[in-house]
Coordinates of C-alpha atoms and ligand atoms in Angstrom, one line a residue:
M223 CA -49.2 -48.8 147.0
K224 CA -46.6 -51.5 144.4
L225 CA -43.1 -51.1 146.2
K226 CA -40.7 -50.4 143.4
T227 CA -37.8 -49.6 145.4
L228 CA -38.2 -51.1 148.8
T229 CA -38.7 -55.0 149.9
I230 CA -40.4 -55.9 153.1
K231 CA -40.1 -58.5 155.4
I232 CA -41.6 -59.3 158.7
Q233 CA -40.0 -61.8 161.1
K234 CA -41.0 -62.6 164.6
K235 CA -42.2 -59.2 165.5
L236 CA -39.5 -57.2 163.6
A237 CA -40.5 -55.4 160.2
W238 CA -37.3 -55.6 157.7
V239 CA -37.3 -52.4 155.4
M240 CA -34.7 -52.6 152.8
I241 CA -34.0 -50.1 150.3
N242 CA -33.4 -51.5 147.2
R243 CA -31.3 -49.8 144.6
P244 CA -28.2 -51.1 145.0
K245 CA -27.3 -49.9 141.4
K246 CA -27.3 -46.4 142.4
L247 CA -26.0 -47.0 146.3
N248 CA -29.7 -46.7 147.3
A249 CA -29.6 -43.0 146.7
L250 CA -32.8 -41.5 148.3
N251 CA -35.3 -40.1 145.3
S252 CA -38.8 -39.2 145.4
E253 CA -40.2 -42.3 144.6
T254 CA -38.1 -44.1 147.5
L255 CA -39.0 -41.3 149.7
A256 CA -42.9 -41.3 149.1
E257 CA -42.6 -45.5 149.5
L258 CA -40.7 -45.3 153.2
H259 CA -43.5 -43.0 154.0
H260 CA -46.0 -45.4 153.3
V261 CA -44.6 -48.2 154.4
L262 CA -44.2 -46.6 157.8
V263 CA -47.5 -45.5 157.9
S264 CA -48.3 -49.2 157.8
L265 CA -46.2 -50.5 160.4
E266 CA -47.6 -48.1 162.7
E267 CA -50.4 -49.3 162.6
D268 CA -49.3 -53.0 162.7
N269 CA -49.7 -55.1 165.9
K270 CA -47.9 -57.3 165.3
V271 CA -44.7 -55.7 164.3
R272 CA -43.0 -54.2 167.4
V273 CA -39.4 -52.9 165.8
V274 CA -38.7 -51.7 162.8
V275 CA -35.5 -51.8 160.8
L276 CA -34.6 -49.8 158.1
T277 CA -31.3 -51.3 156.0
A278 CA -30.7 -52.0 152.3
T279 CA -30.1 -54.5 150.0
G280 CA -26.2 -55.1 148.7
D281 CA -23.0 -55.1 150.5
T282 CA -21.8 -52.1 149.9
A283 CA -24.1 -49.1 150.5
F284 CA -26.7 -48.2 153.3
V285 CA -27.8 -45.0 151.4
A286 CA -25.0 -42.9 149.4
G287 CA -27.4 -39.5 150.2
A288 CA -30.0 -37.7 148.3
D289 CA -30.2 -38.8 144.8
I290 CA -28.1 -35.7 143.5
R291 CA -29.4 -36.3 139.6
E292 CA -32.8 -35.1 141.0
L293 CA -31.6 -32.1 142.9
A294 CA -29.7 -30.9 139.9
D295 CA -32.3 -28.5 138.5
L296 CA -34.2 -26.9 141.9
T297 CA -34.3 -23.6 142.7
P298 CA -34.1 -22.2 146.2
T299 CA -37.3 -22.8 146.5
D300 CA -38.0 -25.9 145.6
G301 CA -34.9 -27.1 147.8
A302 CA -36.9 -26.0 151.4
A303 CA -39.9 -27.3 149.8
L304 CA -38.4 -30.8 149.4
S305 CA -36.5 -30.4 153.0
V306 CA -39.8 -29.8 154.5
Q307 CA -41.7 -32.5 152.6
G308 CA -38.8 -35.2 153.7
N309 CA -38.8 -34.4 156.9
Q310 CA -42.9 -34.3 157.3
K311 CA -43.0 -37.4 155.6
V312 CA -39.7 -39.4 156.6
F313 CA -37.2 -38.1 158.8
D314 CA -39.0 -36.5 161.6
Y315 CA -41.7 -39.4 160.9
I316 CA -39.5 -41.8 161.8
E317 CA -37.8 -40.1 164.9
H318 CA -41.5 -39.1 166.5
Y319 CA -42.5 -43.0 165.8
N320 CA -44.8 -45.0 168.3
K321 CA -42.1 -48.1 168.3
P322 CA -38.6 -48.1 168.0
V323 CA -36.8 -47.8 164.4
I324 CA -33.5 -49.3 164.2
A325 CA -31.1 -48.5 161.8
A326 CA -28.6 -51.5 160.5
V327 CA -26.2 -49.6 158.2
N328 CA -24.5 -52.2 155.7
G329 CA -22.0 -49.7 153.9
Y330 CA -22.1 -45.8 153.0
A331 CA -23.9 -43.8 154.8
L332 CA -23.3 -40.3 153.3
G333 CA -25.3 -37.5 153.9
G334 CA -29.0 -38.0 153.4
G335 CA -28.4 -41.4 154.2
L336 CA -26.2 -40.7 157.5
E337 CA -29.4 -38.4 158.5
L338 CA -31.7 -41.7 157.4
A339 CA -29.3 -43.4 160.2
M340 CA -29.4 -40.6 162.5
A341 CA -33.5 -40.1 162.7
C342 CA -33.7 -43.8 163.7
H343 CA -33.7 -44.6 167.5
L344 CA -30.6 -46.9 167.5
R345 CA -28.1 -47.7 165.2
V346 CA -26.1 -50.7 164.5
F347 CA -23.3 -50.8 161.8
A348 CA -21.0 -53.1 159.8
N349 CA -17.6 -52.7 161.0
T350 CA -17.1 -51.7 156.6
A351 CA -19.1 -49.1 156.8
K352 CA -18.0 -45.6 156.0
V353 CA -20.2 -42.5 157.2
G354 CA -19.9 -39.1 156.2
M355 CA -22.0 -35.8 155.6
P356 CA -20.4 -34.3 152.0
E357 CA -22.7 -31.8 151.5
T358 CA -20.7 -28.6 151.4
S359 CA -18.9 -30.6 148.7
L360 CA -21.7 -30.2 146.7
G361 CA -22.4 -26.6 147.5
L362 CA -25.0 -27.6 149.9
I363 CA -26.1 -28.2 153.4
P364 CA -27.9 -31.0 155.0
G365 CA -31.4 -30.7 154.5
Y366 CA -32.8 -33.5 156.6
G367 CA -32.2 -33.1 159.9
G368 CA -28.3 -33.2 159.8
T369 CA -27.1 -30.1 161.4
Q370 CA -29.6 -30.7 164.0
R371 CA -29.0 -34.5 165.1
L372 CA -25.5 -34.8 164.4
P373 CA -24.7 -32.3 167.0
Q374 CA -27.2 -33.6 169.5
L375 CA -25.4 -37.6 168.9
V376 CA -21.9 -36.5 168.9
G377 CA -21.6 -32.8 170.6
R378 CA -20.5 -29.7 168.4
G379 CA -17.2 -29.6 167.9
R380 CA -17.1 -33.4 166.5
A381 CA -20.5 -32.6 164.3
M382 CA -19.1 -29.2 163.0
E383 CA -15.3 -31.2 162.1
L384 CA -17.7 -33.9 160.2
L385 CA -20.2 -31.1 158.6
L386 CA -17.5 -28.6 157.7
T387 CA -14.8 -31.6 156.2
G388 CA -17.1 -33.5 154.9
D389 CA -15.0 -36.1 155.2
M390 CA -15.6 -39.8 155.6
I391 CA -15.3 -41.8 159.2
S392 CA -14.7 -45.4 159.5
A393 CA -17.4 -47.2 161.6
Q394 CA -15.5 -47.9 164.2
R395 CA -15.0 -44.3 164.5
A396 CA -18.5 -43.9 164.6
Y397 CA -18.6 -46.1 167.3
E398 CA -15.9 -44.2 169.2
I399 CA -18.3 -41.3 169.1
G400 CA -21.2 -42.4 169.7
L401 CA -23.5 -42.1 166.0
A402 CA -23.4 -46.0 166.3
N403 CA -24.4 -48.0 168.8
V404 CA -23.0 -51.1 168.2
I405 CA -20.8 -52.1 165.3
C406 CA -20.1 -55.8 164.1
P407 CA -18.7 -57.9 161.1
P408 CA -21.2 -57.8 158.1
A409 CA -22.4 -61.2 158.1
A410 CA -23.3 -60.4 162.1
L411 CA -25.3 -57.3 161.2
K412 CA -28.7 -59.1 161.1
S413 CA -28.4 -61.4 164.6
K414 CA -26.9 -58.0 165.8
V415 CA -30.1 -56.7 165.0
Q416 CA -31.9 -58.9 166.4
E417 CA -30.4 -59.5 169.4
L418 CA -30.8 -55.8 170.2
A419 CA -34.5 -55.7 169.2
A420 CA -34.9 -59.3 171.3
A421 CA -33.9 -56.9 174.2
I422 CA -36.4 -54.2 174.0
V423 CA -39.1 -56.6 172.7
K424 CA -39.3 -58.3 175.7
N425 CA -40.4 -55.2 177.6
A426 CA -43.6 -53.2 177.8
P427 CA -44.8 -51.4 174.2
E428 CA -47.1 -49.1 175.5
A429 CA -44.5 -47.8 177.8
Q430 CA -41.7 -47.7 175.1
Q431 CA -44.5 -45.1 172.8
Q432 CA -44.5 -42.8 176.0
L433 CA -40.7 -43.1 176.2
L434 CA -40.0 -42.3 172.6
A435 CA -42.3 -39.5 172.8
A436 CA -40.9 -38.3 176.2
V437 CA -37.5 -38.4 174.7
C438 CA -38.1 -36.2 171.4
A439 CA -40.2 -33.9 173.5
G440 CA -36.7 -32.5 175.3
F441 CA -35.7 -32.4 171.5
D442 CA -38.1 -29.8 170.6
S443 CA -37.3 -26.3 171.6
Q444 CA -41.4 -25.5 171.8
T445 CA -41.7 -28.2 174.2
D446 CA -41.1 -28.3 177.5
G447 CA -39.4 -32.3 178.3
Y448 CA -40.1 -32.5 181.6
A449 CA -43.7 -31.8 181.5
A450 CA -43.9 -33.8 178.6
E451 CA -42.1 -37.0 180.3
T452 CA -44.3 -36.5 183.5
E453 CA -47.3 -36.9 181.4
A454 CA -46.1 -39.9 179.5
F455 CA -45.4 -41.3 183.1
G456 CA -49.0 -40.6 184.1
A457 CA -50.4 -42.4 180.9
C458 CA -48.4 -45.3 181.6
F459 CA -50.6 -46.1 184.6
G460 CA -53.4 -45.9 182.5
T461 CA -52.3 -49.4 180.2
D462 CA -52.6 -52.8 179.9
N463 CA -48.9 -52.9 180.2
F464 CA -48.8 -51.5 183.7
V465 CA -51.1 -53.9 185.2
E466 CA -49.4 -57.1 183.7
G467 CA -45.7 -55.8 184.1
I468 CA -46.9 -55.1 188.3
Q469 CA -48.9 -58.2 188.5
A470 CA -45.7 -60.4 186.8
F471 CA -43.3 -58.7 189.5
L472 CA -45.4 -59.1 192.9
H473 CA -46.4 -63.0 191.4
R474 CA -42.9 -63.5 190.7
R475 CA -42.8 -64.5 187.0
K476 CA -42.2 -62.6 183.5
P477 CA -44.6 -60.3 182.2
K478 CA -46.2 -61.2 179.1
F479 CA -46.7 -58.3 176.9
Ligands
COA713 N1 -27.1 -39.8 144.3 C1 -27.5 -40.4 142.8 N2 -26.6 -41.4 142.2 C2 -25.6 -41.5 143.2 C3 -25.7 -41.3 144.3 C4 -26.0 -40.1 144.5 N3 -26.2 -39.6 145.9 N4 -24.4 -42.2 144.9 C5 -24.0 -42.9 143.9 N5 -24.6 -43.0 143.0 C6 -24.9 -43.3 141.5 C7 -23.8 -43.3 140.4 O1 -24.0 -42.1 140.0 C8 -23.2 -44.1 140.2 O2 -24.4 -44.2 139.3 P1 -24.0 -44.5 137.3 O3 -23.3 -46.0 137.6 O4 -25.2 -44.5 136.8 O5 -22.9 -43.7 136.9 C9 -23.7 -45.5 141.1 O6 -24.6 -44.5 142.1 C10 -22.5 -46.0 141.4 O7 -21.4 -45.0 142.5 P2 -20.0 -44.4 141.7 O8 -19.7 -43.1 142.2 O9 -19.7 -45.0 140.8 O10 -19.4 -45.4 143.4 P3 -18.1 -45.3 143.8 O11 -18.1 -46.6 144.5 O12 -16.9 -44.8 143.1 O13 -18.3 -44.3 145.2 C11 -19.3 -42.8 146.6 C12 -19.1 -44.2 146.0 C13 -20.0 -43.2 147.8 C14 -18.0 -42.9 147.3 C15 -19.9 -42.2 145.5 O14 -21.1 -42.3 144.7 C16 -20.2 -41.1 145.9 O15 -19.4 -40.0 146.4 N6 -22.1 -40.6 145.8 C17 -21.8 -39.1 146.0 C18 -22.3 -39.1 147.9 C19 -22.6 -37.7 148.5 O16 -22.3 -37.1 147.8 N7 -24.2 -38.0 148.9 C20 -24.9 -36.7 149.4 C21 -25.7 -36.7 148.6 S1 -26.9 -34.8 149.2

């Protein structure tokens, strides 16, 4: 697929996926969602890539939401279908990814933009970023997991406040309520992400794959998270990473994963 709205760079085990529609503040249109799906599928299979970073070009916006122009003529059935498609192809797909995904939030993350950041496993915010869930100002609600992931991340009361007011909050406030893992000056965003990724990459990828699945299982109402953890824990014992990790410890050397 020839990418029109994304730019990809792979450097030292990190894949940087940059949404590149700065004139529209990187709003998510159907083309961008299709491209994101395509890229996520190929990076998931790429053994050279250990961590995926989702970010955007420009210094104004991460993603200013779903593309409002594309929403204008939708019927209730179309709206529900859009939500199902978006979740399957991008938002739930990221949450259930087999390697860690970090959102590097370089500016506005509104509505679907914040939902995209929340679907990622970790979030690094530039301290100039502004985030919010303004859907009700458009007569809508979030449709890409926002009503579920925001309360999971910040608690129900704080989530309700953000969802009902639709007001934007600062990166500092996002950090205080647990929405951002790290905040930093915009110029340090890349190096902060690299630092976080380096701390992840030193550990066992096969164990991290099991870990991501076990944590996700606990948020799935159909699944017993504790049983999923037991299964994932058991599976680790059959991996090369386990052999290497234990041998390295016993021989007082660093593991090579
Ligand atoms: N969908 C489609 N286009 C969008 C967009 C969105 N979610 N957000 C911004 N844009 C477009 C604007 O229409 C404008 O395009 P134009 O130059 O062709 O008119 C361009 O991006 C720049 O946006 P603009 O509003 O002029 O920038 P601003 O600095 O004045 O305001 C925001 C920035 C983020 C406050 C404002 O763009 C905004 O409120 N966007 C919508 C946020 C939203 O409700 N998201 C949830 C969607 S469900």
